[in-house]
Tab-separated table of C-alpha atoms in Angstrom:
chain	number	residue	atom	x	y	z
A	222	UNK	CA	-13.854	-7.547	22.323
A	223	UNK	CA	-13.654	-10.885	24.255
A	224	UNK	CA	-10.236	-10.254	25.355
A	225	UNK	CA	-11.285	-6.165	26.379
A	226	UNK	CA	-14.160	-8.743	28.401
A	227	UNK	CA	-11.498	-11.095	30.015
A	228	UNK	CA	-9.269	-7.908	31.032
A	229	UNK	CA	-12.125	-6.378	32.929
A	230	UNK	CA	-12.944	-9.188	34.351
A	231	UNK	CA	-9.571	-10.461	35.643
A	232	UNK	CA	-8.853	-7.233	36.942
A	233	UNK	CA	-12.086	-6.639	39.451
A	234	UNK	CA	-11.824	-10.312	40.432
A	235	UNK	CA	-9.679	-9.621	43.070
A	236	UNK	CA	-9.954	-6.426	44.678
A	237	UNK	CA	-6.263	-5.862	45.648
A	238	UNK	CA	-5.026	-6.983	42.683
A	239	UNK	CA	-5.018	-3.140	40.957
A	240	UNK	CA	-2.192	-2.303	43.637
A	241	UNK	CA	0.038	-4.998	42.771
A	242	UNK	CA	-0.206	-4.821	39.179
A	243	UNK	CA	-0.041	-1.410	38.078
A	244	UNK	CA	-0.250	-1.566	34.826
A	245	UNK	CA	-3.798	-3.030	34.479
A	246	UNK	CA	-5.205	0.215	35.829
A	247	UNK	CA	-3.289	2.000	32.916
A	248	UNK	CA	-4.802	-0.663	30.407
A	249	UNK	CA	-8.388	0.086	31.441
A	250	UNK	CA	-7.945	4.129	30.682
A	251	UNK	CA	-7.834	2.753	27.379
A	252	UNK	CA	-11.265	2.935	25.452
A	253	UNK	CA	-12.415	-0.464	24.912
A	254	UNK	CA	-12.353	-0.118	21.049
A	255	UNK	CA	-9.283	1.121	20.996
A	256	UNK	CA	-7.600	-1.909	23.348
A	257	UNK	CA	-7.430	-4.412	20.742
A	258	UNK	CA	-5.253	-2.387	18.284
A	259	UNK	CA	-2.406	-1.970	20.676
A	260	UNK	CA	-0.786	-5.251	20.344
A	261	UNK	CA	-1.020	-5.379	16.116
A	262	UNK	CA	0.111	-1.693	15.921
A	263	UNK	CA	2.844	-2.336	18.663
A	264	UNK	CA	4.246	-5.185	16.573
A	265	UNK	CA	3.912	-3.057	12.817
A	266	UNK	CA	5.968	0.011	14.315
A	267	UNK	CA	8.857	-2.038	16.029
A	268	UNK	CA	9.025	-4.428	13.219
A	269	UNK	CA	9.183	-1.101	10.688
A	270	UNK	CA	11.733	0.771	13.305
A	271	UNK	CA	14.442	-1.824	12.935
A	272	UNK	CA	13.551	-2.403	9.039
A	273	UNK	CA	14.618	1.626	8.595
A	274	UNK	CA	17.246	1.437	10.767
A	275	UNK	CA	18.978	-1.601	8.928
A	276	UNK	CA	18.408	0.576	5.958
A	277	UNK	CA	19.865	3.666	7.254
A	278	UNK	CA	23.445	1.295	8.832
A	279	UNK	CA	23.583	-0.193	4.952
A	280	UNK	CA	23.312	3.702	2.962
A	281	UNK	CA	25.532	4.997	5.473
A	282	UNK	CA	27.887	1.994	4.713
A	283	UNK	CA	27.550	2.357	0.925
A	284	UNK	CA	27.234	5.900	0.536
A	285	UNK	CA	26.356	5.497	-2.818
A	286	UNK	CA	23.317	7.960	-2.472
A	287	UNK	CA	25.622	10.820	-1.668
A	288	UNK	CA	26.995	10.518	-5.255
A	289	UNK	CA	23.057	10.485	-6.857
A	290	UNK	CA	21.139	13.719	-7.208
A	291	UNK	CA	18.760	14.429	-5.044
A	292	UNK	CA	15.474	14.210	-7.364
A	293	UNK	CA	17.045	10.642	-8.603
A	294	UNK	CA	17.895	8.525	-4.863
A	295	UNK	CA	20.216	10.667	-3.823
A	296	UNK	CA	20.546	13.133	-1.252
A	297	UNK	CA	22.621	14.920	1.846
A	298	UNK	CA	21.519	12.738	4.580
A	299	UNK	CA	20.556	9.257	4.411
A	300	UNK	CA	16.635	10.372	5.055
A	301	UNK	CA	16.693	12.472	2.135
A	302	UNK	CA	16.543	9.230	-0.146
A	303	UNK	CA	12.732	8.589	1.060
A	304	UNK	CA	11.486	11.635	-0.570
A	305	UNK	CA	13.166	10.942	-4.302
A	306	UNK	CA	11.979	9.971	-7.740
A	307	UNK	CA	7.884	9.733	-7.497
A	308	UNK	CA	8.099	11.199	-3.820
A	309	UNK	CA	9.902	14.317	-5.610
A	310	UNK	CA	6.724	14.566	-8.122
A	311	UNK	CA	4.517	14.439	-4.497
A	312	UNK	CA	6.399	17.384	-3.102
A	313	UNK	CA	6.006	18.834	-6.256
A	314	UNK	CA	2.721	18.801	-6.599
A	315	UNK	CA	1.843	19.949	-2.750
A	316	UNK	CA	4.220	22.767	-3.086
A	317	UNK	CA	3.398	23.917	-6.455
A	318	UNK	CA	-0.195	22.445	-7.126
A	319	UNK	CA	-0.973	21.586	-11.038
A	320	UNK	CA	0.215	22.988	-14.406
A	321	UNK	CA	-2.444	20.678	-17.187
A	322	UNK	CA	-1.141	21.888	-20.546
A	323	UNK	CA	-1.930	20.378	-23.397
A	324	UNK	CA	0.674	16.989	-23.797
A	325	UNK	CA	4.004	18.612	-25.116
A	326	UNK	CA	5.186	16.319	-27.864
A	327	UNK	CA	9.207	15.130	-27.449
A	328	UNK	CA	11.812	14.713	-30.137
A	329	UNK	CA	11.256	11.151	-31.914
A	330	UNK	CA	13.551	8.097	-31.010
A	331	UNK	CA	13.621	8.681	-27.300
A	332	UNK	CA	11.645	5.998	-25.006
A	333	UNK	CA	9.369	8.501	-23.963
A	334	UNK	CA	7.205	10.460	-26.753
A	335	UNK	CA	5.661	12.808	-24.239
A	336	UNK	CA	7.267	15.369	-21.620
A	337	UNK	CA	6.301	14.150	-17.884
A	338	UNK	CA	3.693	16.202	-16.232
A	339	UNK	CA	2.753	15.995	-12.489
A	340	UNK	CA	-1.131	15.400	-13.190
A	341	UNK	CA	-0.316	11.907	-13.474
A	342	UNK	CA	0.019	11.470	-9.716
A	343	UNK	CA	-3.495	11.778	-7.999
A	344	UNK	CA	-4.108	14.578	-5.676
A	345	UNK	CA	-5.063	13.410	-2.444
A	346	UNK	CA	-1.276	12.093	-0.909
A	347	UNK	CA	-0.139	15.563	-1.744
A	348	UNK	CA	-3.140	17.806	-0.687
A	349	UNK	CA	-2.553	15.938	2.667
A	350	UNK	CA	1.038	16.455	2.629
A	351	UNK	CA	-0.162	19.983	2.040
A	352	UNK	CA	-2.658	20.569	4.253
A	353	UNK	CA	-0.700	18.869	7.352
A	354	UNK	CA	2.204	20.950	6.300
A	355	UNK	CA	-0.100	24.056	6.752
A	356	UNK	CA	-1.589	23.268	10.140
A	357	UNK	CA	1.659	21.823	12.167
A	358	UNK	CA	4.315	24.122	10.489
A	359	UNK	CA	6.533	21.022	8.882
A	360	UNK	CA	7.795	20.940	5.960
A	361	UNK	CA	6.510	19.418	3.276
A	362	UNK	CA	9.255	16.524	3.529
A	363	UNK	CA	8.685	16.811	7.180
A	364	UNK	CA	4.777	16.187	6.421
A	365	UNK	CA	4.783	13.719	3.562
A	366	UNK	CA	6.662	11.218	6.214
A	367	UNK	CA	4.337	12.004	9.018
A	368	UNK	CA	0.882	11.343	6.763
A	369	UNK	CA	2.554	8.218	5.405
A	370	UNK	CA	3.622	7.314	8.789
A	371	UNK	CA	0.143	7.965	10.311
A	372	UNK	CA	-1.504	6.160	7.749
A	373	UNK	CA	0.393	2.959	7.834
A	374	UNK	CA	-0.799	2.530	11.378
A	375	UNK	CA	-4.574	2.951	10.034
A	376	UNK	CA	-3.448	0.227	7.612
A	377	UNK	CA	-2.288	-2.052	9.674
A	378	UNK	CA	-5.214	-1.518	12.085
A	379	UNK	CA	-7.164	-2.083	9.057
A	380	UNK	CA	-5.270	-5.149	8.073
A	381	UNK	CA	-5.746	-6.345	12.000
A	382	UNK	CA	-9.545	-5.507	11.774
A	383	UNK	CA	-10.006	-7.162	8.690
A	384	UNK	CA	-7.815	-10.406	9.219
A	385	UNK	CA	-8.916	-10.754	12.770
A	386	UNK	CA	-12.653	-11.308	11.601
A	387	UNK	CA	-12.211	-14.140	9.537
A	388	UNK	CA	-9.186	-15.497	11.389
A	389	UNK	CA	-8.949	-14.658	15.194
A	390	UNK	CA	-7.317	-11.667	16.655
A	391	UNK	CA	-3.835	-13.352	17.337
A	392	UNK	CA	-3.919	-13.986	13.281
A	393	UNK	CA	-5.068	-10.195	12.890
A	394	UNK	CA	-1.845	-9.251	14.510
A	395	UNK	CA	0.567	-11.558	13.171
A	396	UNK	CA	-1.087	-10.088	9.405
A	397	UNK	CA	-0.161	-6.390	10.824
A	398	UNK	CA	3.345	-7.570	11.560
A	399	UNK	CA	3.886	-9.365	7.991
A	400	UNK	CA	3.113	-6.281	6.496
A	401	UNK	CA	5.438	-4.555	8.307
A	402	UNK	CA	7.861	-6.915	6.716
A	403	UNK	CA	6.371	-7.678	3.101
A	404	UNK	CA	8.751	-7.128	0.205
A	405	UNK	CA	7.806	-3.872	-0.914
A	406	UNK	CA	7.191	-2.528	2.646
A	407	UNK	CA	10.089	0.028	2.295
A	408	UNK	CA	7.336	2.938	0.693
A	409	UNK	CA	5.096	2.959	3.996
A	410	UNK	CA	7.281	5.415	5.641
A	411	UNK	CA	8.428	7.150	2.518
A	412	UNK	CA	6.871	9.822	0.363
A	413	UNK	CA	4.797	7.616	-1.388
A	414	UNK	CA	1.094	6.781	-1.334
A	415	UNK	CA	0.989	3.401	-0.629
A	416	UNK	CA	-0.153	3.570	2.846
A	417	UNK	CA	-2.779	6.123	2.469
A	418	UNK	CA	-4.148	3.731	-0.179
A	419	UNK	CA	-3.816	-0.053	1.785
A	420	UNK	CA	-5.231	2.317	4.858
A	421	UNK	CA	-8.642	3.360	2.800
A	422	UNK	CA	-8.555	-0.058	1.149
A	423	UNK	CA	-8.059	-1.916	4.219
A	424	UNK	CA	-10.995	0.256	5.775
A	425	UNK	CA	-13.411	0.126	2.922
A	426	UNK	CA	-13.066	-3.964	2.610
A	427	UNK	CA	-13.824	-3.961	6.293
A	428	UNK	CA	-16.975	-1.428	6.116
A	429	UNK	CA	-18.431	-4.161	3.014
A	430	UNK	CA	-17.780	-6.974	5.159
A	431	UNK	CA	-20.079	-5.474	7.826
A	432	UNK	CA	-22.352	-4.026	5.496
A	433	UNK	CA	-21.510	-0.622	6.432
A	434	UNK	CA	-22.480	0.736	2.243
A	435	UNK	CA	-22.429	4.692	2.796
A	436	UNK	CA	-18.907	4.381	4.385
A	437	UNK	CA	-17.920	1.504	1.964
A	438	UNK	CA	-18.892	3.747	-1.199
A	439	UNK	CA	-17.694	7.296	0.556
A	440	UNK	CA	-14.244	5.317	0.868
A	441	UNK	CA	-13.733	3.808	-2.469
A	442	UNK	CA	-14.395	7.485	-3.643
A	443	UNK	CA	-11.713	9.087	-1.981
A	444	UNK	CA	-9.297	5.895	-2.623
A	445	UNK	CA	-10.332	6.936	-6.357
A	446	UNK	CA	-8.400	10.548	-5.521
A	447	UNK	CA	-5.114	8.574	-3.910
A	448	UNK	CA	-3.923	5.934	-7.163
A	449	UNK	CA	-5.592	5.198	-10.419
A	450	UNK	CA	-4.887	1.055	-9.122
A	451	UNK	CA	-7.890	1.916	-7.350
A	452	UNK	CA	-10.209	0.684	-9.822
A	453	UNK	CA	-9.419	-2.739	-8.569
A	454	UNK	CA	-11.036	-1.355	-5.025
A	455	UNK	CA	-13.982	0.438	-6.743
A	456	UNK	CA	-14.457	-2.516	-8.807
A	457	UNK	CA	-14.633	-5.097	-5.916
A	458	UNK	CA	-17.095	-2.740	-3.976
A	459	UNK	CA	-19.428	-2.530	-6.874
A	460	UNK	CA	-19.769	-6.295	-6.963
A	461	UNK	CA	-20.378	-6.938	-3.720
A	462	UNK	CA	-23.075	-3.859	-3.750
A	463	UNK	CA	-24.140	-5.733	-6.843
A	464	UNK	CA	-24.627	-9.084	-5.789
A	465	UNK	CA	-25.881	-8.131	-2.588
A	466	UNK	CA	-28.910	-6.600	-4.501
A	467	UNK	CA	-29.271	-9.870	-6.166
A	468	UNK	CA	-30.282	-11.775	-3.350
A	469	UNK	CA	-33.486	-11.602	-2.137
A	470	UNK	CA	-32.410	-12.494	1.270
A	471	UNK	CA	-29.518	-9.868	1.465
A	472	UNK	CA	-31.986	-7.042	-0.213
A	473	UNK	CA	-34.468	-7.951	2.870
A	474	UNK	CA	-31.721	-7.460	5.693
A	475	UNK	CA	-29.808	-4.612	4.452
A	476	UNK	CA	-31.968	-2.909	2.225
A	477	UNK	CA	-31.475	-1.293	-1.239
A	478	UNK	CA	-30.227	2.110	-0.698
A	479	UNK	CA	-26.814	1.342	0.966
A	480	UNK	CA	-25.806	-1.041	-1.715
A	481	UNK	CA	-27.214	1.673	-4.620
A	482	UNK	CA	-25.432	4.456	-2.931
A	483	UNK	CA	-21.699	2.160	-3.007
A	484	UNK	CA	-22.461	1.821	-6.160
A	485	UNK	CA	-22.853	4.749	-7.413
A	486	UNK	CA	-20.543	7.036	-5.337
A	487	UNK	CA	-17.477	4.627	-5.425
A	488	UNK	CA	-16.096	5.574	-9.241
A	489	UNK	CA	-16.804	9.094	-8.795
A	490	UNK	CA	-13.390	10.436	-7.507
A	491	UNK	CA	-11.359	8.485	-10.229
A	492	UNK	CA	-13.689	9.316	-12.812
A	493	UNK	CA	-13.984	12.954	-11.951
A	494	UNK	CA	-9.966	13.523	-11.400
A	495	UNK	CA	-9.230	11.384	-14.805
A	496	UNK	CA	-11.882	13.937	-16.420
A	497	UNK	CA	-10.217	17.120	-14.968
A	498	UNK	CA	-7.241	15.607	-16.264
A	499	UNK	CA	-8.427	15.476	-20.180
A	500	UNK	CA	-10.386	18.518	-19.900
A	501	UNK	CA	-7.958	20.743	-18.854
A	502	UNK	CA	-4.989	19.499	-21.547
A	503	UNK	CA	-7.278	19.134	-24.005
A	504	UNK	CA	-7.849	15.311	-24.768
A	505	UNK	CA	-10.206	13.091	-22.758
A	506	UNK	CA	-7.773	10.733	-23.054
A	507	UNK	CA	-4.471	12.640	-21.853
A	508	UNK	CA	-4.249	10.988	-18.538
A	509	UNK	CA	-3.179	7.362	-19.949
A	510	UNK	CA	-1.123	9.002	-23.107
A	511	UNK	CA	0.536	10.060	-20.402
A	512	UNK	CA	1.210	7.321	-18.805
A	513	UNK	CA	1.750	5.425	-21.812
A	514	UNK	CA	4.330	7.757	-23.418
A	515	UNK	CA	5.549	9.851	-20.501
A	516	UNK	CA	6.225	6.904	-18.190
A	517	UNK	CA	5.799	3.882	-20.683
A	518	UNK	CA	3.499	2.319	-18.227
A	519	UNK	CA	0.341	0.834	-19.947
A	520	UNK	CA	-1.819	-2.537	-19.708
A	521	UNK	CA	-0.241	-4.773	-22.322
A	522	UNK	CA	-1.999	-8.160	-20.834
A	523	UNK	CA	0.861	-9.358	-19.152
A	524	UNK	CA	2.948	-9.165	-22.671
A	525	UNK	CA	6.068	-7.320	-20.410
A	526	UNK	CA	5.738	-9.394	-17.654
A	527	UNK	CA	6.374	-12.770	-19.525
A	528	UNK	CA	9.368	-11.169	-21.310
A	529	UNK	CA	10.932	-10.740	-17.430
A	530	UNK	CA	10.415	-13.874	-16.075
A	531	UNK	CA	11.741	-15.259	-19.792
A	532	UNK	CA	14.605	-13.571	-19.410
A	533	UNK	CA	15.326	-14.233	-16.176
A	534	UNK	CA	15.197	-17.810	-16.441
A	535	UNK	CA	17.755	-17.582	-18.543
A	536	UNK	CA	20.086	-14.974	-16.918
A	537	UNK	CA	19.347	-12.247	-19.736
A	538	UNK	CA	18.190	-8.457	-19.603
A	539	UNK	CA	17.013	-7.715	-22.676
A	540	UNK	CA	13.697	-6.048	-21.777
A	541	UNK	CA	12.809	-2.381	-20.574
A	542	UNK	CA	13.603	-1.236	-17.142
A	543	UNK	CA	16.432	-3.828	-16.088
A	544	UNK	CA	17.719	-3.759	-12.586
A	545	UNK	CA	19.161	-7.268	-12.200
A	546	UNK	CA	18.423	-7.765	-7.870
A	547	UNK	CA	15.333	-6.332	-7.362
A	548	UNK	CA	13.962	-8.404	-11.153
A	549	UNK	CA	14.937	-11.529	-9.011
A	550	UNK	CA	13.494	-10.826	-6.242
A	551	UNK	CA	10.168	-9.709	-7.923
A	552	UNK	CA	10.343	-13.353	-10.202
A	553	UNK	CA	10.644	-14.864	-6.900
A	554	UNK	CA	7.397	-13.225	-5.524
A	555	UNK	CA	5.381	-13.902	-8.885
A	556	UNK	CA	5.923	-17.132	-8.411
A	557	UNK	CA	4.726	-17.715	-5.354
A	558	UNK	CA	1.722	-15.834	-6.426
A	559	UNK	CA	-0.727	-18.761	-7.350
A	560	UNK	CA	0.286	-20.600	-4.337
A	561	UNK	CA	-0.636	-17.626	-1.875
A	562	UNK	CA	-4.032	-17.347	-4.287
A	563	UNK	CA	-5.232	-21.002	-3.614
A	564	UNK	CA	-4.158	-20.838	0.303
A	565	UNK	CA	-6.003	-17.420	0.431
A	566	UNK	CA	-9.162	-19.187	-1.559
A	567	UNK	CA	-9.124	-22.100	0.385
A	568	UNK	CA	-9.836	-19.638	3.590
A	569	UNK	CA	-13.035	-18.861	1.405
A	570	UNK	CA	-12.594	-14.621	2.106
A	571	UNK	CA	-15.525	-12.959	1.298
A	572	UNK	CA	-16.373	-11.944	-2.465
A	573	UNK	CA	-14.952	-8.151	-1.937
A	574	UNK	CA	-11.905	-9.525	-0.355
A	575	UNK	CA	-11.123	-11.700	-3.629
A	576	UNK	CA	-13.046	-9.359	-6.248
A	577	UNK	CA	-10.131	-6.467	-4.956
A	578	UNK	CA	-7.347	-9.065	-4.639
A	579	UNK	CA	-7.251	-10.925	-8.085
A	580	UNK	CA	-8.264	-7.968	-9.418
A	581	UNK	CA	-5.395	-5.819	-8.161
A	582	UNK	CA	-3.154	-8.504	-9.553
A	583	UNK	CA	-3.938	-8.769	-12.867
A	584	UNK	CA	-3.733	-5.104	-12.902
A	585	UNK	CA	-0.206	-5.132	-11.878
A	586	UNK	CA	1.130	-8.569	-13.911
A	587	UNK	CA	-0.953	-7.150	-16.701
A	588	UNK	CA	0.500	-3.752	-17.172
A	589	UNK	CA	4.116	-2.570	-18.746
A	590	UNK	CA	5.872	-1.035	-15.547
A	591	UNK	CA	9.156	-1.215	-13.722
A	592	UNK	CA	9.397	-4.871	-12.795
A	593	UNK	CA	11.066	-4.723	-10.104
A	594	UNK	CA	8.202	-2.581	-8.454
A	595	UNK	CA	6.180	-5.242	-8.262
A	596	UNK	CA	6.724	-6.142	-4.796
A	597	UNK	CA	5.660	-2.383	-4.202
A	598	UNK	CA	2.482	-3.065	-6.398
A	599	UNK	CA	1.319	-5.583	-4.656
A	600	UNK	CA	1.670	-3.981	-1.334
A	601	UNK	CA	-1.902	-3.468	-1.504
A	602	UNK	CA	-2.928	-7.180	-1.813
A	603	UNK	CA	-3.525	-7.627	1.868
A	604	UNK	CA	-5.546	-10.442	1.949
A	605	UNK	CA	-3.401	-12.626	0.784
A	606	UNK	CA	-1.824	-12.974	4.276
A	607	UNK	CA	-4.870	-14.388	5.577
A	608	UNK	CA	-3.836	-18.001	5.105
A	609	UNK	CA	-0.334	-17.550	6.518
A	610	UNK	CA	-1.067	-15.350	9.156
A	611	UNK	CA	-3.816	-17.818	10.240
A	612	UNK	CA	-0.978	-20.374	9.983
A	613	UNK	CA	1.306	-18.748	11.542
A	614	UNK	CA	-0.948	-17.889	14.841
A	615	UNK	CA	-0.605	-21.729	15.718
A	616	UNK	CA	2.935	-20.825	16.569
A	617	UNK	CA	4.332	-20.564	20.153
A	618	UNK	CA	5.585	-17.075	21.104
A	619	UNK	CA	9.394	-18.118	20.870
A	620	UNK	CA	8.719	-18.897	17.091
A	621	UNK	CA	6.885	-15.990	16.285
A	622	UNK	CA	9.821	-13.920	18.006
A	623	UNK	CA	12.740	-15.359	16.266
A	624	UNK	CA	10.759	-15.180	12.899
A	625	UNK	CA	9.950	-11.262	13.081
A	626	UNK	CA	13.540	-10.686	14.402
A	627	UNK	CA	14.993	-12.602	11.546
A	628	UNK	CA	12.642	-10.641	9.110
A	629	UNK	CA	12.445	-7.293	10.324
A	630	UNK	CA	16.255	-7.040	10.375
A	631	UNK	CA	16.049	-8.434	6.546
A	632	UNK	CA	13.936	-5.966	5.190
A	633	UNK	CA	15.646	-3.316	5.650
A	634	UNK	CA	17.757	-4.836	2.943
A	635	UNK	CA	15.195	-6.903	0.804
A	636	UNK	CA	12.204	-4.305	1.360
A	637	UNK	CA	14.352	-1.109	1.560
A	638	UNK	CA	17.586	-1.073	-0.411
A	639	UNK	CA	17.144	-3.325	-2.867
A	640	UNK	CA	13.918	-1.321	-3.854
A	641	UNK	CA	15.728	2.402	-3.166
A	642	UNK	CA	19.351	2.059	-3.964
A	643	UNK	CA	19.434	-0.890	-6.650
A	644	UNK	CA	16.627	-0.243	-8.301
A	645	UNK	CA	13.864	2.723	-8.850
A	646	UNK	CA	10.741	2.529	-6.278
């Protein structure tokens, strides 16, 4: 808001000063809360425009994904590989809505016990995909891009918002761009849910940091209808809402109600979906035997993950879901985990910021899943480019320019095909 201030105020300094400089008159039809976003959002969609075009020049030049089938990375043009393996099951499922029969049981000595059924992706990334595909005509490939597009601009606005209040706006922005660039970062403009989810996340940490509870709690609901990981979300709003009540000083200035309310309503859209999930196939507890024996994916306290980085360390690949580059470069990220946790503490973020943050972590080093994926999985840990971003915003321009060139043209290797083409996203 202080720079929307300074703009007004340079500008009707001196009255002819509108007729040489153009532009500024254009700048002012922008609504005041809107002027602060340009820069951040500016930054995330050039930094993501050369990221997918480096990563269309390197699958035209490999052409491997012409040789794939379409439903497993492949395709007949280049785009066609953003909309494969769990953006298939997305297109699916807004095309052809639910079918929740009971678990069908596979022959024995298989890895998976279970046949695959599309209830274990949540419904509100496809009902979108759905519903925009109704209203503008698209197609449903044509509309899964455009939501995911459109809501990793509300993410990184989020990000900005978020970032900018504990750091300064110039940090805000530079946290937008690193996003833009994180490993992992290929999915925002896929068909995947990842930016509908760091976009409500983003949002809902924001509304809890300025005590805004009914939007906080109506938030962490509908995140609860985008990804089960949402628990970590839910979680962190409840404790906030929680000790928020516990303070006498806190109760006085915002009340009871607000904090009850995010309490209460943030749960509700996991728990109801996960319900309608048993219910209709017949076992309260079919949505995680599905998970567990359709996709082998299940919270084995960090049992899986120790057997990677093992392995690794030695050059072996003797554990479940192998891919050799993208392993590497997810040891290299897990190790710089606890070092991005201490800088991030040492900002002292507020309690939902770390509540969803560790949480989200040990959700993801905790569980059995494709290693490799865990840049991906931690796409949503957000705040833990507070400390470098507030580092980084020290920097003179000329820095900050060479280091986005230099990283925006590498991702569209490290964050795009390594994650698309050598391993599964």
């Amino acid at each position: 808001m202080s720079t929307a201030s300074s703009d007004t105020a340079t500008d009707s300094a001196v009255p002819g000063e509108q007729e040489a400089r153009p532009w500024r008159v254009r700048r002012l039809a922008l609504p005041a809360g809107v002027r602060p976003y340009l820069a951040p959002l500016i930054l995330y969609g050039v930094l993501k425009l050369v990221g997918l075009t480096v990563f269309a020049f390197l699958l035209e030049a490999a052409g491997d994904y012409r040789k794939k089938e379409p439903r497993f990375g492949g395709g007949a043009h280049w785009w066609d590989v953003l909309s494969t393996w769990d953006g298939w099951w997305y297109l699916q499922v807004a095309e052809k809505g639910y079918d929740p029969r009971p678990l069908e049981r596979l022959d024995p000595g298989g890895l998976f016990t279970v046949k695959q059924n599309s209830v274990a992706f949540f419904p509100l990334y496809p009902g979108l995909i759905r519903g925009v595909s109704e209203v503008t005509g698209l197609g449903l490939f044509g509309s899964g891009i455009l939501v995911s597009v459109v809501a990793s601009f509300v993410a990184a606005a989020g990000i900005y918002a978020v970032i900018s209040l504990l750091a300064g706006a110039r940090a805000g922005t530079i946290a937008a761009g690193l996003w833009a660039v994180a490993p992992g970062a290929g999915v925002e403009w896929a068909v995947y849910s990842e930016s509908l989810f760091v976009a409500i996340a983003a949002w809902c940490c924001y509304c809890v940091m300025k005590r805004r509870w009914v939007a906080a709690g109506l938030l962490a609901f509908v995140a609860g209808l985008n990804r089960p990981t949402s628990a970590a979300l839910i979680g962190a709003v409840g404790l906030a809402a929680l000790v928020t009540l516990a303070r006498r000083e806190s109760r006085r200035e915002h009340g009871v109600a607000g904090p009850v309310y995010a309490m209460v309503a943030a749960p509700l859209g996991l728990l109801t979906y996960v319900a309608w999930v048993g219910l209709s196939m017949g076992d309260l507890t079919a949505y995680f035997t599905l998970q567990r024996e359709g996709w082998a994916h299940y919270f084995d306290f960090g049992a899986y993950t120790l057997d990677v980085l093992g392995n690794t360390a030695v050059g072996h690949h003797n554990y479940l879901f192998a891919f050799s580059v993208p392993d590497l470069l997810a040891v290299q990220l897990v190790l710089a985990l606890p070092f991005l946790i201490a800088l991030m503490l040492r900002k002292k973020p507020p309690l939902v910021l770390v509540a969803y943050t560790l949480a989200s972590i040990v959700t993801v080093l905790g569980t059995q899943q494709m290693f490799g994926n865990t840049p991906r999985y931690l796409l949503p840990c957000f705040p833990l480019l507070l400390a470098p971003a507030a580092a980084m915003s020290r920097l003179k321009l000329p820095s900050l320019v060479v280091f986005f060139s230099t990283a925006a043209l590498a991702s569209g290797w490290y964050a795009h095909y390594v994650m698309f083409e050598l391993g599964i996203p």
